[in-house]
Tab-separated table of C-alpha atoms in Angstrom:
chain	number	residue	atom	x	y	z
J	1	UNK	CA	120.922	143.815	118.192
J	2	UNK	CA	117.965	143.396	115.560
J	3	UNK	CA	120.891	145.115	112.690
J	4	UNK	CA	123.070	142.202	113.123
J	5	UNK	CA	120.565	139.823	113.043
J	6	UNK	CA	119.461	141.278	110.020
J	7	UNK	CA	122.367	140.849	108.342
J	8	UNK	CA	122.653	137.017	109.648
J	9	UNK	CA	119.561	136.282	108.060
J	10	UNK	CA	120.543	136.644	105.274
J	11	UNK	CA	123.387	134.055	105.318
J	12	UNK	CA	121.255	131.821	107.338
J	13	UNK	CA	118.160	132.116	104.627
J	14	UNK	CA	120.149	131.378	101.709
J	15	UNK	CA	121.951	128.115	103.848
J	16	UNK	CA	118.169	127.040	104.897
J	17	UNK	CA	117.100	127.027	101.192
J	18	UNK	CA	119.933	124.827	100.261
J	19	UNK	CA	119.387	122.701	102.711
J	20	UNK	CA	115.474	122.455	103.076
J	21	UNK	CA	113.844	122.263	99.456
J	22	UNK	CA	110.427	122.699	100.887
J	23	UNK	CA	111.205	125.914	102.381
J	24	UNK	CA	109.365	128.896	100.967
J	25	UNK	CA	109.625	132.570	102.617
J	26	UNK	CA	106.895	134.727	103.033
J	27	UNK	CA	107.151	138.174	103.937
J	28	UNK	CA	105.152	141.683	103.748
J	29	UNK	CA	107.182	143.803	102.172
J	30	UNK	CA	110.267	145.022	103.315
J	31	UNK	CA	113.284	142.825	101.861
J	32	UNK	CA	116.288	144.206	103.202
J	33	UNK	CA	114.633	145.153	106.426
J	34	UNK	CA	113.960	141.438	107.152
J	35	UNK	CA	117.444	140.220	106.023
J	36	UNK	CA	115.729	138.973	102.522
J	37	UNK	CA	117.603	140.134	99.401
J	38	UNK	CA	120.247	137.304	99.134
J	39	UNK	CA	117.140	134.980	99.700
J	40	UNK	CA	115.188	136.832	97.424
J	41	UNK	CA	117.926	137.125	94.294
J	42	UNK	CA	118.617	133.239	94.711
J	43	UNK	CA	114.956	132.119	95.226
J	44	UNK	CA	112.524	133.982	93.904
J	45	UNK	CA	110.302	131.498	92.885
J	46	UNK	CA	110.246	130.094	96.647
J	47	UNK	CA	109.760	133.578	97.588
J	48	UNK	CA	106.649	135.121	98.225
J	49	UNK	CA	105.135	138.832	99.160
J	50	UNK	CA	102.074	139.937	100.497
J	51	UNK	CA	102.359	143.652	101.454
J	52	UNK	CA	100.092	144.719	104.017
J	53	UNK	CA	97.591	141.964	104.050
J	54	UNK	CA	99.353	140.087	107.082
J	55	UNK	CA	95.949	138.304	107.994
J	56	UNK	CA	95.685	136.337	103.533
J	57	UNK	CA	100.087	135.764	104.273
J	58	UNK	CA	98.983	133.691	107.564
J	59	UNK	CA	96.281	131.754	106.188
J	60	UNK	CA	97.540	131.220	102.826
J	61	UNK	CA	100.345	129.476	104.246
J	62	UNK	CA	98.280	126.916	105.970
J	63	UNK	CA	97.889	126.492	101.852
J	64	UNK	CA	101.426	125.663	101.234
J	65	UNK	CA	101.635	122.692	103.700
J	66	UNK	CA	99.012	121.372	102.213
J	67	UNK	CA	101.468	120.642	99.336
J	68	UNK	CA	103.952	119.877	101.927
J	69	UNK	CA	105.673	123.320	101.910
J	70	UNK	CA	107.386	124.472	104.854
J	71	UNK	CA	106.191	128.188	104.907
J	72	UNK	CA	108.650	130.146	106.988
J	73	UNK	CA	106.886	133.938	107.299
J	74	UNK	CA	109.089	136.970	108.298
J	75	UNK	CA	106.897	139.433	109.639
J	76	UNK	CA	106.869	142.669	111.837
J	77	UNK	CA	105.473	141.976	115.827
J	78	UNK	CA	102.556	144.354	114.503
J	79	UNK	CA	101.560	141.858	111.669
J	80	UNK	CA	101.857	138.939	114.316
J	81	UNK	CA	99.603	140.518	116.358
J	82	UNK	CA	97.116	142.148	113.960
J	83	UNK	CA	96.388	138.018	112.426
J	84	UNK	CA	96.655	136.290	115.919
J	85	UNK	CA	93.024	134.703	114.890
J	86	UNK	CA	94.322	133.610	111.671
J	87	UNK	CA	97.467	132.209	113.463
J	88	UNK	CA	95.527	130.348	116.107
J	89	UNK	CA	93.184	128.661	113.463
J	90	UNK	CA	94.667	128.307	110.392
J	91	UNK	CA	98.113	127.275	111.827
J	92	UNK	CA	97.958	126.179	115.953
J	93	UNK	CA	94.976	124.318	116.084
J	94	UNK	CA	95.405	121.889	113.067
J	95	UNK	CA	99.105	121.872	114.308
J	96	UNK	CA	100.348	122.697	110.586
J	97	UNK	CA	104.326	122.703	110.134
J	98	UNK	CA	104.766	127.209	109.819
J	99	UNK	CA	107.048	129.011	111.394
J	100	UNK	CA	107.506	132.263	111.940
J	101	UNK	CA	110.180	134.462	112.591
J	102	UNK	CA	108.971	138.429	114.322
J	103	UNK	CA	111.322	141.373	113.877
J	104	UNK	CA	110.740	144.077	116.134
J	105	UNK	CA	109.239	142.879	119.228
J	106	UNK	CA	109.773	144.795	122.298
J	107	UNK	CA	108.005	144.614	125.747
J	108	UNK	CA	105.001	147.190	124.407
J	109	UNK	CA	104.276	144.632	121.157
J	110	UNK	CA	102.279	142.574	123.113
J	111	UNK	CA	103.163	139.727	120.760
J	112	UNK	CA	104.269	137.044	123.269
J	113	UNK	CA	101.549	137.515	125.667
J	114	UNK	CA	99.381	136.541	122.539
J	115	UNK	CA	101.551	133.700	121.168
J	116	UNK	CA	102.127	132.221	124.690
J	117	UNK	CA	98.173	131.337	124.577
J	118	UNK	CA	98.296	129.540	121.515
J	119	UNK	CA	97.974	125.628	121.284
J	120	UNK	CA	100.937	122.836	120.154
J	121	UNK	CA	103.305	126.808	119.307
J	122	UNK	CA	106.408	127.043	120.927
J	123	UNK	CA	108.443	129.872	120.888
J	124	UNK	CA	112.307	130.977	120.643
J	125	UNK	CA	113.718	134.411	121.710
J	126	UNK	CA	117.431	134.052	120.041
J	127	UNK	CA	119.990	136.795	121.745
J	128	UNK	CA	122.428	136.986	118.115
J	129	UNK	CA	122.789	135.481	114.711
J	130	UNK	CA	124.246	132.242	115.602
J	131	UNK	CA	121.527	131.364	118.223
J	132	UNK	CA	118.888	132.432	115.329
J	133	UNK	CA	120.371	129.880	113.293
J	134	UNK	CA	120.180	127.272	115.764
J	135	UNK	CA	116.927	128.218	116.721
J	136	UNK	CA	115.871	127.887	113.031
J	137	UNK	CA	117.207	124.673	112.405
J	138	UNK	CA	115.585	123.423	115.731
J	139	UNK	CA	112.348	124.702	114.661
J	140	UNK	CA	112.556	123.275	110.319
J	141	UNK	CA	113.598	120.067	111.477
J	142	UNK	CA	110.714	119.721	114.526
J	143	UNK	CA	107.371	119.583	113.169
J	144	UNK	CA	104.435	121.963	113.926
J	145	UNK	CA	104.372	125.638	114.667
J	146	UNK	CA	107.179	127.662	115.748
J	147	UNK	CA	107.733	131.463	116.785
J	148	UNK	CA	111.154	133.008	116.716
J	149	UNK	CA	110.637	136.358	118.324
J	150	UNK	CA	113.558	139.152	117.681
J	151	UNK	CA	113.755	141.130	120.403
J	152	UNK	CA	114.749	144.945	119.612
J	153	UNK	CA	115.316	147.203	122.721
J	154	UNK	CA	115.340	150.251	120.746
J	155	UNK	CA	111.539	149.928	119.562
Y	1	UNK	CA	73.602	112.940	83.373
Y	2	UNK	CA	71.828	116.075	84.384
Y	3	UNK	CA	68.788	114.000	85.702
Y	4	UNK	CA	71.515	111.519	88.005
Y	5	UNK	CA	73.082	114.797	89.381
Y	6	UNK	CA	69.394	116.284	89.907
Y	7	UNK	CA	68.601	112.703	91.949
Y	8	UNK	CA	72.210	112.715	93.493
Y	9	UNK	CA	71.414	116.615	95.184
Y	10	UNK	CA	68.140	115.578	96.271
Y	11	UNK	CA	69.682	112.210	98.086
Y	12	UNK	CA	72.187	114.871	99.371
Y	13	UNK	CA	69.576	116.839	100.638
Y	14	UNK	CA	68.194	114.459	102.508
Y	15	UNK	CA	71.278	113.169	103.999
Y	16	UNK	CA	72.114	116.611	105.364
Y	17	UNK	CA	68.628	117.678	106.742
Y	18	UNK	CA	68.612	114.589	108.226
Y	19	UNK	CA	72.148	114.984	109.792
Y	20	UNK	CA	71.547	118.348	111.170
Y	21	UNK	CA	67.899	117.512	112.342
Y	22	UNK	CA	69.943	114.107	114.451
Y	23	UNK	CA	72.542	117.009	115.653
Y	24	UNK	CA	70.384	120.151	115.759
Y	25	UNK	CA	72.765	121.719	114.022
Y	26	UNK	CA	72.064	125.514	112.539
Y	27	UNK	CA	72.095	126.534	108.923
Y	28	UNK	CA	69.421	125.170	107.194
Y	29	UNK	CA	68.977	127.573	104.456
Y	30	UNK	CA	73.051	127.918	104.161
Y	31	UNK	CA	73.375	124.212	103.630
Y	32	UNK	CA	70.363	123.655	100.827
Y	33	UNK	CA	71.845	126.636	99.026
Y	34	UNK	CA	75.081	125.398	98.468
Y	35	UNK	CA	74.212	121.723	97.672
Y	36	UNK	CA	73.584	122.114	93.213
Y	37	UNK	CA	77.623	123.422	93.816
Y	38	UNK	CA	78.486	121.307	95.042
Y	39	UNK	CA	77.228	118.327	93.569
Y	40	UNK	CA	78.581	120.507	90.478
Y	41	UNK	CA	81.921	119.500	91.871
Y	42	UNK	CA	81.833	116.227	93.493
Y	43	UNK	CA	79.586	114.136	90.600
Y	44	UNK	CA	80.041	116.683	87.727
Y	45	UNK	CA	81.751	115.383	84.263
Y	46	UNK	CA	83.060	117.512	81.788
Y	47	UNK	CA	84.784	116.002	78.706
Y	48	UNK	CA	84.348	112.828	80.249
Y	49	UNK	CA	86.167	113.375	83.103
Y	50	UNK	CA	84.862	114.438	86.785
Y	51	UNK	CA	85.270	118.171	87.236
Y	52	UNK	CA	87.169	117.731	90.590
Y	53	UNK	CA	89.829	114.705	90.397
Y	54	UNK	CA	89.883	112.893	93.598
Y	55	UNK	CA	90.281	109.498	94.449
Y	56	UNK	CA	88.678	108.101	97.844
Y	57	UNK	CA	91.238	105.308	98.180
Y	58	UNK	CA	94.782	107.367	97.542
Y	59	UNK	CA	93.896	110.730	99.947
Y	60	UNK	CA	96.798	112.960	99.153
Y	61	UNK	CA	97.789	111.909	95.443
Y	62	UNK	CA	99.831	114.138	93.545
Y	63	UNK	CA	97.214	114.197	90.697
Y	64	UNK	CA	94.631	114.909	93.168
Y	65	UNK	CA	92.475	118.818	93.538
Y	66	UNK	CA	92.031	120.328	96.049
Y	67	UNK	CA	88.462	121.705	97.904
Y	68	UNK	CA	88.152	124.076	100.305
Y	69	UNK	CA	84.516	124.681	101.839
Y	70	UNK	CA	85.324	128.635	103.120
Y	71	UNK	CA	81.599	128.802	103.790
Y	72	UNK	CA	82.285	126.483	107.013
Y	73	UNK	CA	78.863	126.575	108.091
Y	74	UNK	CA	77.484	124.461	105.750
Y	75	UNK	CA	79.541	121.598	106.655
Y	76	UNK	CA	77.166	119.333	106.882
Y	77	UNK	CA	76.390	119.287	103.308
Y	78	UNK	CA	79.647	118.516	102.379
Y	79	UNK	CA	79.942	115.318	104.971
Y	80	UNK	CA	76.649	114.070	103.338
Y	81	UNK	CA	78.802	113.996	100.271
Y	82	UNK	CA	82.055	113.021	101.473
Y	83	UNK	CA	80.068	109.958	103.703
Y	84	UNK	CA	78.033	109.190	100.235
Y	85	UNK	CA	81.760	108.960	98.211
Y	86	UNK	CA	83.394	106.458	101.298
Y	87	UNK	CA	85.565	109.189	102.769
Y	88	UNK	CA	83.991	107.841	105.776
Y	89	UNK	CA	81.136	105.895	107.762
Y	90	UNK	CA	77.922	107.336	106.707
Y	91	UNK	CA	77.318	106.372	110.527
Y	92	UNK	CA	79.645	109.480	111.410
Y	93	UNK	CA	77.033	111.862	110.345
Y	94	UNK	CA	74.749	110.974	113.323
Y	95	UNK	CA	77.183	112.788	115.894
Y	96	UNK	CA	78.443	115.635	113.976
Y	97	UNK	CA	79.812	117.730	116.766
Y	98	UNK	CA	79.734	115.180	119.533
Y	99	UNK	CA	82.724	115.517	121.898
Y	100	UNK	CA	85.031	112.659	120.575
Y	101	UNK	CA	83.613	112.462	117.096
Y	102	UNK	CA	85.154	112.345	113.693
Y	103	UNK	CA	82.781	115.311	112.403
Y	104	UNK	CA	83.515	118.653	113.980
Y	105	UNK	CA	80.267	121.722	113.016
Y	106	UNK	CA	83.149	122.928	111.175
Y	107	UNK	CA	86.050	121.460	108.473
Y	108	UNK	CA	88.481	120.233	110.029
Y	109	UNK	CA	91.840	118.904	108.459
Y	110	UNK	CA	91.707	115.338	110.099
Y	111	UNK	CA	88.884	114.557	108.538
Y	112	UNK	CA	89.230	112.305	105.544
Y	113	UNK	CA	88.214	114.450	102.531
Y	114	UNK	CA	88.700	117.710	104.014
Y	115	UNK	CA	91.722	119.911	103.264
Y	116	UNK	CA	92.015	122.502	105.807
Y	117	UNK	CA	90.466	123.671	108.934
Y	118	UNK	CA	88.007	126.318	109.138
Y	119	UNK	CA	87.557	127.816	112.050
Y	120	UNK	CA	85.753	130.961	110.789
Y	121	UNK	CA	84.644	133.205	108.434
Y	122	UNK	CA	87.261	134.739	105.201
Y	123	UNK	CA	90.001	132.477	105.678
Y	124	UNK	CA	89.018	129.891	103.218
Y	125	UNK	CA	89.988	131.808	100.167
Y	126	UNK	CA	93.323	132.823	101.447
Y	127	UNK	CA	93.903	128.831	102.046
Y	128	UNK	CA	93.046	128.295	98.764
Y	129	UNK	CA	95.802	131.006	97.635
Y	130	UNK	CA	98.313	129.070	99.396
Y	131	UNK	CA	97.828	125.465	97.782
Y	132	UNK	CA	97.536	127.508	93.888
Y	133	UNK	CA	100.799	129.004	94.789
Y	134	UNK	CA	102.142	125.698	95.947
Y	135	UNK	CA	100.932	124.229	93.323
Y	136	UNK	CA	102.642	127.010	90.647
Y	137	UNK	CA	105.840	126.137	92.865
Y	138	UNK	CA	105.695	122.777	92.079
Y	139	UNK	CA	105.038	123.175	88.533
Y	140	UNK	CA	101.910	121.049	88.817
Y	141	UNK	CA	98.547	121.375	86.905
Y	142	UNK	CA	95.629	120.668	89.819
Y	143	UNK	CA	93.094	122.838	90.314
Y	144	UNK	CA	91.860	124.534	93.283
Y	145	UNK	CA	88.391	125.123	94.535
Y	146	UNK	CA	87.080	127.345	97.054
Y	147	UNK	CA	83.319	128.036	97.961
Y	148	UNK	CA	82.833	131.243	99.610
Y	149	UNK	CA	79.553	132.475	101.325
Y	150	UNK	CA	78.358	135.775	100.177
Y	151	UNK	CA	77.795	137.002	103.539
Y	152	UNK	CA	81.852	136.675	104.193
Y	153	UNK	CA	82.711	139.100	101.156
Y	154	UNK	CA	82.219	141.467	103.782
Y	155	UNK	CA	85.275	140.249	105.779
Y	156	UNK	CA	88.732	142.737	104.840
Y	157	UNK	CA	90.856	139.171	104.358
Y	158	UNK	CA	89.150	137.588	101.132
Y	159	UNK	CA	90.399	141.104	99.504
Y	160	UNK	CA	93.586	140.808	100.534
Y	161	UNK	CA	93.528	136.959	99.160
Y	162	UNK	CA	91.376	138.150	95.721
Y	163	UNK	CA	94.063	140.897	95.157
Y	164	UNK	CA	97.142	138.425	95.865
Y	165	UNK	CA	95.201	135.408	93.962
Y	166	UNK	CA	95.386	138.507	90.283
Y	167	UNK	CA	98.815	139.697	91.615
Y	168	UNK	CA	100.332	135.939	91.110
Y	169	UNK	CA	98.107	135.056	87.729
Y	170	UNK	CA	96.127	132.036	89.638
Y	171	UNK	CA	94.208	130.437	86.744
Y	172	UNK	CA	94.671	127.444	88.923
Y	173	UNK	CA	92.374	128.755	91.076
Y	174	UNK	CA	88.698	128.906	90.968
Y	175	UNK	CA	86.432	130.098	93.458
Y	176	UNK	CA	82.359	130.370	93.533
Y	177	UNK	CA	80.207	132.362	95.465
Y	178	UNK	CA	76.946	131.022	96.499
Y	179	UNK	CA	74.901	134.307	96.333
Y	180	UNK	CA	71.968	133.315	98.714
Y	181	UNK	CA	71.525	136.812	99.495
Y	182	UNK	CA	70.754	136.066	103.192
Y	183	UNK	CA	73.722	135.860	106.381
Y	184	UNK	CA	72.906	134.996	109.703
Y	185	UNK	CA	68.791	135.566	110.336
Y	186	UNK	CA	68.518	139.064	108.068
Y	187	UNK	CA	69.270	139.890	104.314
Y	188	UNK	CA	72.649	140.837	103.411
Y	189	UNK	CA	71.664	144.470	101.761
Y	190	UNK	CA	70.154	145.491	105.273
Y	191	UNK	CA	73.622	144.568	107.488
Y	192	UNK	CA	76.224	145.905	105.246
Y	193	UNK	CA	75.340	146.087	101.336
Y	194	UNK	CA	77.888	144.161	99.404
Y	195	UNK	CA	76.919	145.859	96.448
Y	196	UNK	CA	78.109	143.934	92.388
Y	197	UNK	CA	80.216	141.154	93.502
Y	198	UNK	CA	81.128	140.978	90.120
Y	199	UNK	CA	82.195	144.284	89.739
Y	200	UNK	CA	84.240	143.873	92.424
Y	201	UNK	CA	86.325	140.817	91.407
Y	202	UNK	CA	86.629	142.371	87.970
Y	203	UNK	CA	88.062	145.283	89.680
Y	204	UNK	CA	90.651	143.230	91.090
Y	205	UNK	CA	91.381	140.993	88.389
Y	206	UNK	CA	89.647	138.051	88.394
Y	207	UNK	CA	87.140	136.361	85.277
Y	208	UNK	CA	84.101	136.759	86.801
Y	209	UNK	CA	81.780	134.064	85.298
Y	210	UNK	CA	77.668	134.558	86.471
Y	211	UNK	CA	75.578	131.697	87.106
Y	212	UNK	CA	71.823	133.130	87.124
Y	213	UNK	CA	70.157	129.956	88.566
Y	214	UNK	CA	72.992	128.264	91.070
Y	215	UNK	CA	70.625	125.177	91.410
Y	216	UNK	CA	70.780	124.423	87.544
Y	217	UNK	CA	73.370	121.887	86.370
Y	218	UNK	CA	73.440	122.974	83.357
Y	219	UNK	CA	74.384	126.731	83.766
Y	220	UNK	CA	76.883	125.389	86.824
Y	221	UNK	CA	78.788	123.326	84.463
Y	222	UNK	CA	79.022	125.671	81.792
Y	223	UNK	CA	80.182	128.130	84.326
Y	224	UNK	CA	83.012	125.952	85.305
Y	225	UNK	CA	84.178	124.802	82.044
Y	226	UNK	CA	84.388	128.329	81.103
Y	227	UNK	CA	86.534	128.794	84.267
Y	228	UNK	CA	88.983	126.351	83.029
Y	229	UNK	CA	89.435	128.003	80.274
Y	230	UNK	CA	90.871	131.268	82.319
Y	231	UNK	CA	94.236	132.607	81.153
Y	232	UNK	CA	96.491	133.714	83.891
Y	233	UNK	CA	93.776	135.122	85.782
Y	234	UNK	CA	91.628	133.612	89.157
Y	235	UNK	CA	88.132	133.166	87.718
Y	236	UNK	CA	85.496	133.693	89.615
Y	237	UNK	CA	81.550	131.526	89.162
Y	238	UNK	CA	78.964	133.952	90.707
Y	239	UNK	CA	76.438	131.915	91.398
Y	240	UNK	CA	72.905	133.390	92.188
Y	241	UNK	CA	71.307	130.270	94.763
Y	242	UNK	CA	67.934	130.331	96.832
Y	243	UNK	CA	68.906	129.750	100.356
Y	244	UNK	CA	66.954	126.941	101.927
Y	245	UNK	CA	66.383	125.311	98.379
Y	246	UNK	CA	64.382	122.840	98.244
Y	247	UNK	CA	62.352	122.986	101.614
Y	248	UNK	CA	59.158	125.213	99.409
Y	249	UNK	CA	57.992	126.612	102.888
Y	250	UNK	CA	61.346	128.212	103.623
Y	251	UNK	CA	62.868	129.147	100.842
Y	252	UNK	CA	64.415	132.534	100.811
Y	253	UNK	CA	63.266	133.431	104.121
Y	254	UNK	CA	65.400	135.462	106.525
Y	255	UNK	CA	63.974	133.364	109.674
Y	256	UNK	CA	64.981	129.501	108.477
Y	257	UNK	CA	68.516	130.396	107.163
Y	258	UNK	CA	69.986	129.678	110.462
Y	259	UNK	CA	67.319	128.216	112.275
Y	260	UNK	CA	66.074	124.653	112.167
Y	261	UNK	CA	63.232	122.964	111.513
Y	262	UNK	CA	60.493	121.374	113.601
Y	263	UNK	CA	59.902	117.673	113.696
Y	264	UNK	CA	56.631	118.290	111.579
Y	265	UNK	CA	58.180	120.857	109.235
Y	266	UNK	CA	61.293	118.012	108.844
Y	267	UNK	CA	59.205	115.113	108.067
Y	268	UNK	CA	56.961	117.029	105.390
Y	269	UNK	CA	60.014	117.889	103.719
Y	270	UNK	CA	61.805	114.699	103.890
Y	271	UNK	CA	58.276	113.304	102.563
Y	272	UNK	CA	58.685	115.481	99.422
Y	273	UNK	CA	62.078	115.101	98.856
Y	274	UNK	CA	62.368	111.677	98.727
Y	275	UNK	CA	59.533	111.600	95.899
Y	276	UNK	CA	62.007	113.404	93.795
């Protein structure tokens, strides 16, 4: 499932862009894994990476709302987990407007049972492409923090 | 000007003992240290313009800078400023911490004046990051400040927000450390050695700019002229401070930096200080 949802994001990132100015993508490192490259090639100067350090890419985009950027991070489950402090106060408890979407969660990542205990987040678990889109559009035009967790049963 | 700044830190210091004595709030010697910095900030002019451009009655301007305290502990000294520039009541600083009250013990975003949240320690810096790159996104000139403790350089984060702060050329961004050389109740070299914090920003790109005294005006606003002056790098203003400044029995002593003071102790100093 995670493949072709993959290879929706990266229709859905470049028709986000285009139709949210604000947005800016964060991400570790892996482009292509995370459906990025179209988004990348079009908008590089909205797009930013931070390699390993998950914990600086979650605070630092508490940053970019500041000057009323809407920071959408694509991130591994691991990296979710690994910055759930940084998540919780940088991003939940002022209520700031980040999302985040999660590749590879499974039922070992332990990444819900930590997001589920956050304040004012609320979460989305899309099943395909088109219900990722929907989800993402749901979440950019509500505001305050949002988790879009990709499920992948082979992890 | 140097003499108004010198009488505006001492009023400051006043205003925050005299906060956290009300509150019995924790930090003395964190909160005198970091008050010459900033005052540097808040009152300083270079080139006949304040260092940090603000305006009290537009919050949120596009001209505006931006200030993040990442050393969130010392809160209170920041209030006292924010309350002295009519951010807010000066009132509020009687029930910092009080359930229902503006003032949290630690910045937090709704307050008027303060940018972002901090909840605890190493995150500030990374914050910071985010509002220079916004800013570089934007195309816009404002500067960013960030005042880091030293005791936090010991957290993994602010070297994952140094290295990404030289990765993306930041000169919009200027940070300070207020080297008071003590964390908690014990001296930083006995918990875990930080060793050259200049050598280590160098290392990862940054203009590192040393400030021997961090209570003189004169070397603090030297320092951050010179940071302005930083060409697609982050700069850096080491600054070396005395924590608990200003209170003579307790300077630099491990066992008042996050203690408080005793009625006596509070009204001796409050007798000195406002003789200044």
């Amino acid at each position: 499932m995670t493949n072709d949802i993959v290879k929706s994001m990266e229709s859905i990132s470049i028709k986000l862009a285009k139709k949210f100015k604000n947005l800016v993508v964060l991400n570790s490192d892996s482009i292509s894994q995370y459906g990025l490259s179209q988004f990348s090639k079009f908008f590089d100067e909205r797009h930013f990476t931070f390699g390993l350090g998950y914990s600086n890419m979650i605070s630092a985009s508490a940053g970019f709302t500041v000057r009323g950027k809407i920071p959408l991070i694509v991130v591994d489950s691991d990296g979710v987990v690994g910055s759930i402090r940084q998540i919780h106060d940088n991003i939940c408890l002022p209520n700031l407007n980040v999302k985040i979407v999660a590749f590879n969660c499974s039922d070992d990542s332990y990444d819900f049972q930590a997001i589920k205990a956050l304040p004012n987040m609320k979460v989305y678990s899309p099943a395909h492409g088109e219900e990722l889109l929907e989800n993402l559009e749901e979440a950019l035009n509500a505001f305050g923090p949002c988790y879009i967790r990709i499920f992948d049963n082979s992890v | 000007m140097i003499e108004d700044l010198q009488k505006k830190a001492a009023q400051i210091r006043v205003d925050t003992l005299t906060a956290m004595q009300k509150n019995e709030l924790p930090y003395v010697g964190s909160s005198m240290s970091v008050i010459e910095i900033l005052v540097s900030l808040y009152y300083g002019e270079l080139f006949g313009k304040r260092v940090m451009n603000f305006d009290v009655m537009k919050p949120g301007s596009a001209e505006q800078d931006y200030f993040i305290l990442s050393k969130g502990q010392a809160a209170t000294s920041l209030y006292a400023i924010l309350a002295d520039l009519g951010f807010f009541e000066k009132a509020e600083l009687d029930s910092i911490g009080d359930e229902g009250s503006l003032l949290k013990e630690r910045p937090y975003n709704r307050v008027p004046g303060i940018t972002a949240t901090i909840n605890s320690y190493g995150q500030g810096l990374s914050i910071a990051l985010g509002i220079a790159l916004g800013l570089k996104v934007d195309r816009a000139n404002n500067k960013v400040f960030a005042v880091l403790g030293d005791g936090e350089l010991q957290n993994g984060q602010i070297w994952e927000a140094a290295m990404a702060a030289s990765h993306y050329n930041l000169d919009n961004l200027i940070a300070v450390v207020d080297n008071n050389k003590i964390q908690s109740s014990e001296l930083i070299s006995g918990v875990m050695d930080i060793g050259s914090i200049q050598d280590k920003f160098e290392a990862f790109g940054w203009n590192v700019i040393k400030v021997w005294d961090g209570h003189n005006f004169d070397q603090l606003l030297d320092a951050i002229e010179r940071a302005f002056t930083s060409n697609r790098k982050p700069a850096l203003i080491w600054a070396q401070t005395v924590a608990s400044k200003g209170i003579d029995f307790a300077e630099g002593k491990e066992s008042y930096h996050r203690g408080l003071l005793s009625s006596g102790e509070y009204e001796d100093v409050l007798c000195k200080l406002n003789q200044l």
